[in-house]
Coordinates of C-alpha atoms in Angstrom, one line a residue:
M721 CA -80.3 208.1 -0.4
T722 CA -76.8 208.5 -2.1
E723 CA -74.4 206.4 -0.5
E724 CA -71.0 208.7 1.1
L725 CA -67.5 208.3 0.5
L726 CA -65.6 208.8 3.8
V727 CA -62.7 210.3 5.1
S728 CA -61.5 209.3 8.3
V729 CA -58.9 210.6 10.7
D730 CA -57.9 208.1 13.0
G731 CA -56.4 205.0 11.0
H732 CA -53.0 203.6 12.5
I733 CA -50.0 202.2 10.4
V734 CA -48.8 198.8 11.3
E735 CA -45.4 199.0 11.7
P736 CA -42.7 196.3 10.5
P737 CA -41.8 194.5 13.9
D738 CA -38.3 195.1 13.3
L739 CA -38.5 198.8 12.1
F740 CA -36.5 200.3 14.7
L741 CA -34.0 197.4 15.3
T742 CA -32.9 198.1 11.7
R743 CA -33.4 201.6 12.0
L744 CA -32.3 203.2 15.5
P745 CA -28.4 204.3 16.2
K746 CA -27.2 201.5 17.0
H747 CA -26.2 202.4 20.9
L748 CA -29.7 202.7 21.1
R749 CA -31.2 199.7 19.2
D750 CA -31.4 197.5 22.5
R751 CA -33.9 200.0 23.9
A752 CA -35.6 200.5 19.9
V753 CA -39.6 199.5 19.9
W754 CA -39.8 196.0 18.5
E755 CA -42.9 193.4 18.3
E756 CA -42.4 189.5 18.4
D757 CA -44.7 187.5 16.3
L758 CA -46.1 184.7 18.9
T759 CA -48.0 181.7 17.6
I760 CA -50.1 179.6 20.5
A761 CA -52.3 177.7 21.4
P762 CA -55.9 179.3 21.5
L763 CA -56.5 181.0 24.7
G764 CA -60.4 180.7 24.4
E765 CA -63.1 179.0 21.6
D766 CA -62.6 182.1 19.4
G767 CA -59.5 179.9 17.9
R768 CA -57.0 182.6 17.2
T769 CA -53.5 181.7 17.3
H770 CA -52.0 184.7 16.0
F771 CA -50.5 187.5 18.3
R772 CA -47.9 190.3 18.9
K773 CA -45.9 190.7 21.8
L774 CA -43.8 194.1 22.4
H775 CA -41.0 194.9 23.6
T776 CA -40.0 198.5 25.0
P777 CA -39.4 200.4 28.2
G778 CA -42.4 201.4 30.0
F779 CA -44.6 198.8 27.9
E780 CA -42.8 195.8 28.2
G781 CA -44.9 192.3 27.6
W782 CA -47.8 193.9 26.0
T783 CA -49.8 191.7 24.0
N784 CA -52.6 191.3 22.0
S785 CA -54.0 189.5 18.8
A786 CA -53.1 190.2 15.8
Y787 CA -54.7 192.7 13.9
P788 CA -56.6 191.3 10.9
H789 CA -57.1 193.0 7.3
F790 CA -60.9 193.1 6.0
D791 CA -60.4 189.2 5.2
G792 CA -58.9 188.0 8.4
S793 CA -55.6 187.8 7.0
P794 CA -52.8 189.3 9.7
N795 CA -52.4 193.3 8.9
T796 CA -49.3 193.7 7.1
G797 CA -49.4 197.8 7.3
Q798 CA -48.5 197.9 3.6
P799 CA -50.4 200.6 1.5
D800 CA -51.9 198.6 -1.1
R801 CA -53.4 196.0 1.6
I802 CA -54.4 199.2 3.8
L803 CA -56.5 200.3 0.6
D804 CA -58.0 197.6 0.1
D805 CA -59.5 197.4 3.8
M806 CA -60.7 201.0 3.2
D807 CA -62.7 200.4 -0.3
S808 CA -64.2 197.5 2.1
E809 CA -65.0 200.0 4.4
G810 CA -66.2 202.9 1.5
V811 CA -63.3 204.8 3.4
R812 CA -61.8 207.0 0.3
A813 CA -59.2 208.3 2.6
Q814 CA -57.6 208.3 6.1
V815 CA -55.7 210.7 8.3
M816 CA -52.9 207.4 9.7
H817 CA -50.6 207.5 13.2
P818 CA -48.6 205.1 14.3
N819 CA -49.7 201.9 16.0
L820 CA -47.6 200.4 18.9
S821 CA -44.3 202.9 18.4
F822 CA -46.6 205.3 19.9
F823 CA -44.9 203.7 23.0
G824 CA -41.2 204.5 22.1
L825 CA -41.6 208.4 20.8
Y826 CA -42.8 210.4 23.8
S827 CA -40.5 208.9 26.8
D828 CA -38.7 211.1 29.1
D829 CA -35.5 210.2 27.4
H830 CA -35.1 212.6 24.6
E831 CA -32.8 211.0 22.6
L832 CA -34.2 207.6 22.7
S833 CA -37.8 209.4 21.4
M834 CA -36.6 211.7 18.9
A835 CA -34.5 208.8 17.1
H836 CA -37.5 206.6 17.3
A837 CA -39.9 209.8 15.8
R838 CA -36.9 210.3 13.0
V839 CA -37.3 207.0 12.0
Y840 CA -40.9 206.8 12.0
N841 CA -41.0 209.9 9.9
D842 CA -38.8 208.5 7.5
Y843 CA -40.8 205.3 7.0
V844 CA -43.8 206.6 6.2
A845 CA -42.8 209.4 4.1
E846 CA -41.1 207.0 2.0
T847 CA -43.8 203.9 1.7
F848 CA -46.8 206.5 1.7
A849 CA -45.5 208.9 -1.1
A850 CA -47.3 207.3 -3.6
H851 CA -50.8 207.2 -2.0
R852 CA -50.6 210.9 -0.7
A853 CA -54.4 211.5 -2.0
R854 CA -55.8 208.7 0.1
I855 CA -53.5 208.6 3.4
A856 CA -52.1 211.1 5.5
P857 CA -49.8 210.0 7.8
T858 CA -49.5 212.1 10.5
A859 CA -45.1 212.9 11.9
P860 CA -44.7 212.7 15.5
I861 CA -42.7 215.2 17.1
P862 CA -41.4 214.3 21.1
M863 CA -41.8 217.7 23.2
T864 CA -38.4 217.0 24.9
N865 CA -36.8 219.6 23.3
V866 CA -38.0 223.1 21.3
D867 CA -35.1 223.2 19.3
D868 CA -35.0 219.6 18.3
A869 CA -39.0 219.3 17.9
V870 CA -38.7 222.7 15.4
I871 CA -36.1 221.0 13.5
E872 CA -38.2 217.6 13.1
I873 CA -40.7 219.4 12.1
E874 CA -39.2 221.3 9.5
R875 CA -38.1 218.4 8.3
A876 CA -41.4 216.5 8.2
A877 CA -42.5 219.2 6.4
G878 CA -39.5 218.9 4.0
L879 CA -40.5 215.1 3.9
G880 CA -44.6 215.9 2.3
L881 CA -46.1 214.9 5.6
R882 CA -49.1 217.4 6.0
A883 CA -49.7 217.1 9.8
I884 CA -47.4 216.5 13.2
L885 CA -48.7 214.5 16.1
L886 CA -48.1 216.1 19.6
P887 CA -48.6 213.5 22.9
A888 CA -51.4 214.3 25.0
V889 CA -49.5 214.7 28.1
S890 CA -46.5 216.9 27.1
P891 CA -43.7 217.5 29.4
I892 CA -44.1 221.3 28.3
P893 CA -47.0 222.8 29.2
Y894 CA -49.1 223.2 25.9
H895 CA -50.0 227.1 26.7
S896 CA -46.2 228.2 27.7
R897 CA -45.2 230.9 25.7
E898 CA -41.8 228.6 24.9
L899 CA -43.7 226.3 22.4
D900 CA -44.2 229.6 20.3
R901 CA -41.7 228.8 18.0
V902 CA -43.3 225.1 17.7
W903 CA -46.6 226.9 16.5
A904 CA -45.1 228.9 14.4
A905 CA -43.6 226.3 12.2
A906 CA -46.2 224.4 11.8
Q907 CA -48.6 226.8 11.1
A908 CA -45.9 228.1 8.5
N909 CA -45.5 225.0 6.6
G910 CA -49.4 224.5 6.7
M911 CA -49.3 221.6 9.2
T912 CA -52.3 220.0 10.9
V913 CA -51.9 219.8 14.6
T914 CA -53.1 216.5 16.2
F915 CA -52.9 215.1 19.6
H916 CA -53.7 211.0 20.3
V917 CA -55.5 209.4 23.4
A918 CA -53.2 207.4 25.6
T919 CA -49.7 209.4 24.3
G920 CA -47.5 210.7 26.4
G921 CA -46.2 210.8 30.3
V922 CA -43.6 207.8 29.7
K923 CA -40.9 207.1 32.0
V924 CA -37.9 204.8 31.2
S925 CA -37.2 203.7 34.4
R926 CA -40.7 202.9 35.2
K927 CA -41.2 199.0 34.6
A928 CA -45.3 199.7 33.8
S929 CA -46.1 203.0 32.1
P930 CA -49.8 204.3 32.9
T931 CA -51.4 203.3 29.8
L932 CA -50.3 199.7 30.5
R933 CA -51.6 200.3 34.3
G934 CA -54.5 201.3 32.8
L935 CA -54.3 198.8 30.2
M936 CA -54.3 195.9 33.1
M937 CA -57.1 197.5 34.8
T938 CA -59.4 196.9 32.3
V939 CA -58.2 192.8 31.8
A940 CA -59.0 192.9 35.6
A941 CA -62.1 194.1 35.3
Q942 CA -62.9 191.3 32.6
S943 CA -61.4 188.6 34.2
Q944 CA -62.2 189.1 37.4
E945 CA -65.7 188.8 39.7
L946 CA -67.6 191.8 39.1
T947 CA -68.5 193.8 42.2
D948 CA -69.9 196.9 42.7
D949 CA -66.9 199.0 43.9
L950 CA -65.7 198.0 40.3
V951 CA -68.6 198.8 38.1
V952 CA -68.7 202.2 40.1
D953 CA -64.8 202.8 39.6
R954 CA -65.2 201.8 36.1
I955 CA -67.9 204.5 35.5
V956 CA -66.5 207.5 37.1
F957 CA -63.2 207.0 35.5
A958 CA -65.0 206.9 32.2
A959 CA -67.0 210.2 33.4
T960 CA -64.4 212.4 34.8
Q961 CA -60.8 210.7 34.3
Q962 CA -60.9 209.9 30.7
S963 CA -61.4 213.9 29.3
L964 CA -59.3 215.3 31.6
A965 CA -56.3 214.9 29.1
P966 CA -58.2 216.7 25.9
Q967 CA -60.1 219.0 28.1
Q968 CA -56.5 220.4 29.6
I969 CA -55.0 220.4 25.9
I970 CA -58.1 222.4 24.8
A971 CA -57.6 224.8 28.0
S972 CA -53.8 225.4 27.3
L973 CA -54.8 225.9 23.6
V974 CA -57.6 228.6 24.5
G975 CA -55.9 230.4 27.3
G976 CA -52.9 230.1 26.9
G977 CA -53.4 232.4 23.9
V978 CA -52.3 229.6 21.5
T979 CA -55.6 230.0 19.1
E980 CA -55.9 233.3 19.3
R981 CA -51.7 234.3 18.0
F982 CA -52.2 231.5 15.9
G983 CA -55.3 231.7 14.1
D984 CA -54.7 229.6 11.1
L985 CA -53.9 226.8 12.7
H986 CA -56.3 223.8 13.7
F987 CA -55.7 221.4 16.5
V988 CA -57.6 217.8 16.2
L989 CA -57.8 215.6 19.6
V990 CA -57.8 212.0 18.0
E991 CA -59.8 209.6 19.6
F992 CA -60.9 211.3 23.0
N993 CA -64.6 211.2 22.0
A994 CA -66.4 213.6 22.2
N995 CA -69.3 213.4 24.7
W996 CA -67.5 216.3 27.3
L997 CA -67.1 218.7 24.4
V998 CA -70.3 220.6 25.0
S999 CA -70.1 220.9 28.7
F1000 CA -66.9 222.0 28.2
M1001 CA -67.3 224.8 25.8
A1002 CA -70.3 226.1 28.5
A1003 CA -67.7 225.9 31.8
M1004 CA -64.9 227.6 29.8
D1005 CA -67.4 230.5 29.0
K1006 CA -68.9 230.3 32.4
A1007 CA -65.3 230.7 34.0
W1008 CA -65.0 234.2 32.9
T1009 CA -68.8 235.3 33.6
L1010 CA -69.0 234.7 37.5
G1011 CA -72.9 235.7 36.9
I1012 CA -75.5 237.8 35.3
G1013 CA -77.0 241.0 36.9
Q1014 CA -75.1 240.9 39.5
D1015 CA -74.1 244.5 41.5
R1016 CA -70.1 244.8 39.8
D1017 CA -69.0 247.3 42.3
F1018 CA -70.0 244.5 45.0
W1019 CA -66.5 243.6 47.9
V1020 CA -65.8 240.4 49.1
G1021 CA -63.0 238.8 50.6
V1022 CA -61.3 238.3 54.0
W1023 CA -60.6 241.2 56.3
D1024 CA -56.9 242.0 57.5
D1025 CA -56.9 244.0 60.8
D1026 CA -53.4 244.3 60.6
R1027 CA -53.6 246.3 57.3
P1028 CA -54.9 249.8 56.4
E1029 CA -57.7 250.1 54.8
D1030 CA -56.4 251.2 51.7
A1031 CA -54.4 248.3 51.9
Q1032 CA -56.4 245.7 52.0
T1033 CA -55.5 243.2 49.5
G1034 CA -57.7 240.1 50.3
M1035 CA -60.7 242.0 49.6
A1036 CA -61.8 242.5 45.5
Q1037 CA -64.8 243.5 43.5
V1038 CA -65.0 239.8 42.1
F1039 CA -67.6 240.4 39.5
K1040 CA -65.1 242.8 37.5
L1041 CA -63.6 239.3 36.8
N1042 CA -66.0 239.2 34.1
E1043 CA -64.0 242.1 31.9
R1044 CA -60.6 240.6 32.2
W1045 CA -60.7 237.6 30.0
P1046 CA -57.8 238.7 27.5
Y1047 CA -58.4 237.6 24.4
P1048 CA -61.6 239.2 22.3
L1049 CA -63.2 236.0 21.3
R1050 CA -64.9 233.5 24.0
P1051 CA -63.2 230.5 24.7
S1052 CA -66.0 228.7 23.0
E1053 CA -65.4 230.7 19.9
Y1054 CA -61.7 229.9 19.2
V1055 CA -63.2 226.3 20.0
Q1056 CA -65.7 226.3 17.4
R1057 CA -63.0 228.4 15.0
Q1058 CA -60.0 225.9 15.2
I1059 CA -60.7 222.7 17.3
H1060 CA -61.8 219.5 16.1
V1061 CA -62.4 216.6 18.2
S1062 CA -63.0 212.9 16.9
F1063 CA -65.2 209.8 17.8
Q1064 CA -66.2 206.5 16.2
E1065 CA -69.5 206.2 18.1
D1066 CA -71.0 208.8 20.0
P1067 CA -74.8 209.6 19.6
I1068 CA -74.4 212.3 22.3
A1069 CA -71.9 214.5 20.8
L1070 CA -73.9 214.4 17.6
A1071 CA -76.9 215.2 18.6
C1072 CA -75.1 218.2 20.2
R1073 CA -73.4 219.5 17.4
H1074 CA -75.4 222.2 17.1
I1075 CA -74.2 223.8 20.2
T1076 CA -70.3 222.9 19.7
G1077 CA -70.7 223.6 15.9
V1078 CA -70.5 220.7 13.1
S1079 CA -67.3 221.3 12.3
T1080 CA -65.7 220.6 16.2
L1081 CA -66.8 216.8 15.4
V1082 CA -64.8 214.6 13.1
W1083 CA -64.8 211.1 12.7
G1084 CA -63.2 208.2 12.4
V1085 CA -62.8 203.9 11.9
D1086 CA -59.8 203.7 14.6
Y1087 CA -58.7 201.2 12.0
P1088 CA -57.7 198.7 12.7
H1089 CA -58.0 198.6 16.5
P1090 CA -60.9 196.2 17.9
E1091 CA -62.3 199.6 19.7
G1092 CA -63.0 200.9 16.2
T1093 CA -65.9 200.4 13.3
F1094 CA -63.1 198.2 11.0
R1095 CA -65.4 195.5 9.2
R1096 CA -68.6 197.1 10.6
T1097 CA -68.7 200.7 9.7
R1098 CA -71.7 201.1 7.3
E1099 CA -73.7 199.7 10.2
V1100 CA -72.3 202.2 12.9
I1101 CA -72.6 205.0 11.2
A1102 CA -76.6 204.4 9.8
E1103 CA -77.0 203.7 13.2
Q1104 CA -75.8 206.4 14.7
F1105 CA -76.5 209.1 12.0
R1106 CA -80.0 208.6 11.9
G1107 CA -81.5 211.8 11.5
V1108 CA -78.2 213.8 10.7
S1109 CA -79.0 216.3 7.9
A1110 CA -77.1 215.0 4.5
A1111 CA -75.2 218.6 5.0
D1112 CA -74.0 217.4 8.6
R1113 CA -73.0 214.0 7.6
A1114 CA -70.7 214.9 4.9
A1115 CA -69.1 217.7 6.9
I1116 CA -68.4 215.2 9.7
L1117 CA -67.9 212.0 7.9
G1118 CA -64.9 213.7 5.5
G1119 CA -65.6 217.1 4.6
T1120 CA -63.8 218.7 7.8
T1121 CA -61.5 215.9 7.5
A1122 CA -60.8 216.4 4.0
K1123 CA -60.3 219.9 4.0
L1124 CA -57.8 220.2 7.2
F1125 CA -55.3 217.6 5.9
G1126 CA -55.6 218.4 1.9
L1127 CA -57.3 214.7 1.3
E1128 CA -59.8 213.7 -1.4
A1129 CA -63.0 214.9 -0.6
P1130 CA -65.9 212.8 -0.2
V1131 CA -68.2 212.8 -2.8
S1132 CA -71.6 211.2 -3.7
V1133 CA -71.8 208.1 -5.8

């Protein structure tokens, strides 16, 4: 079998530690996202000594091992080293998002968030301009002010960026007609709309953001005694809570008519996994099909003795709800036409691809994060794509993403 060249929809640019300290307006720099390099004695037998500690409202103290390049050296975020890492995995091209600057981009402080976004967008446009055939940075757009969001979309397009990045949790519901100007600006500029897991919902007045609290729960699950309650809670959270944000996004885009009014716009949900997609698509359709074969004239409700017979507003012919879906396509058909969900390793999503539609699934490395496939990508792909046809492999592993983001398409070598 020939070996595919891959196009990943999920990579992260490790920003310079002082990027925002040096580029934000001076009156905001005391609240900038910045990282502190730490060299400490090993915490365990692995011997790692290089860590990075984050400083920003809502995430103060977040600390992790330094991300490595393929050769084990600390990740620099520089284009030439990123390309070396991609080459080591056979990744031809990659859509890349912020790394820890995520945590300063989508807070309830509009001035602070927008200032971070402008600095970041300038930085990636400057740094990766010479590598646009292989690296497509997304432009984060805070949603705390629609006028400024539209202006930044237009500015990002002028910088040569080809996709915008919106928060998973938005202060304005994505089905709000107020956001039609955002969708119109993205569509007019040929930009793909992306959403990344664990973004948004940050309140600068709170010491710990929801994402930081979630991290500490995971740390506690590993460091404390394993109990039945802990095991059950983790399963329930993974099976029910983790998919709520992407489902809300899709429901808003489809149910709010965004996909109908902006039929040329594509939406990519990044790093949410995709095993939930098949049941959600079915549930969206079922929401507007109460049943098949029922008596459409059947009445049901609550009778009010204090109202006349011709004014019983508590009664309805509920099966006529089947005829009230307001758009020409079914919800699942809009998903198949315009929505794409990424995964790193999700065999259930792959097994359901003929139901969801192959184009709804796009693959990503999640470079350079440890939960991704970096440094073992080929092994992971070989395992989970066993039995998947060559055409489906080509689409999911790169063809769809390359088309959406204008990247070099995968070819056989």
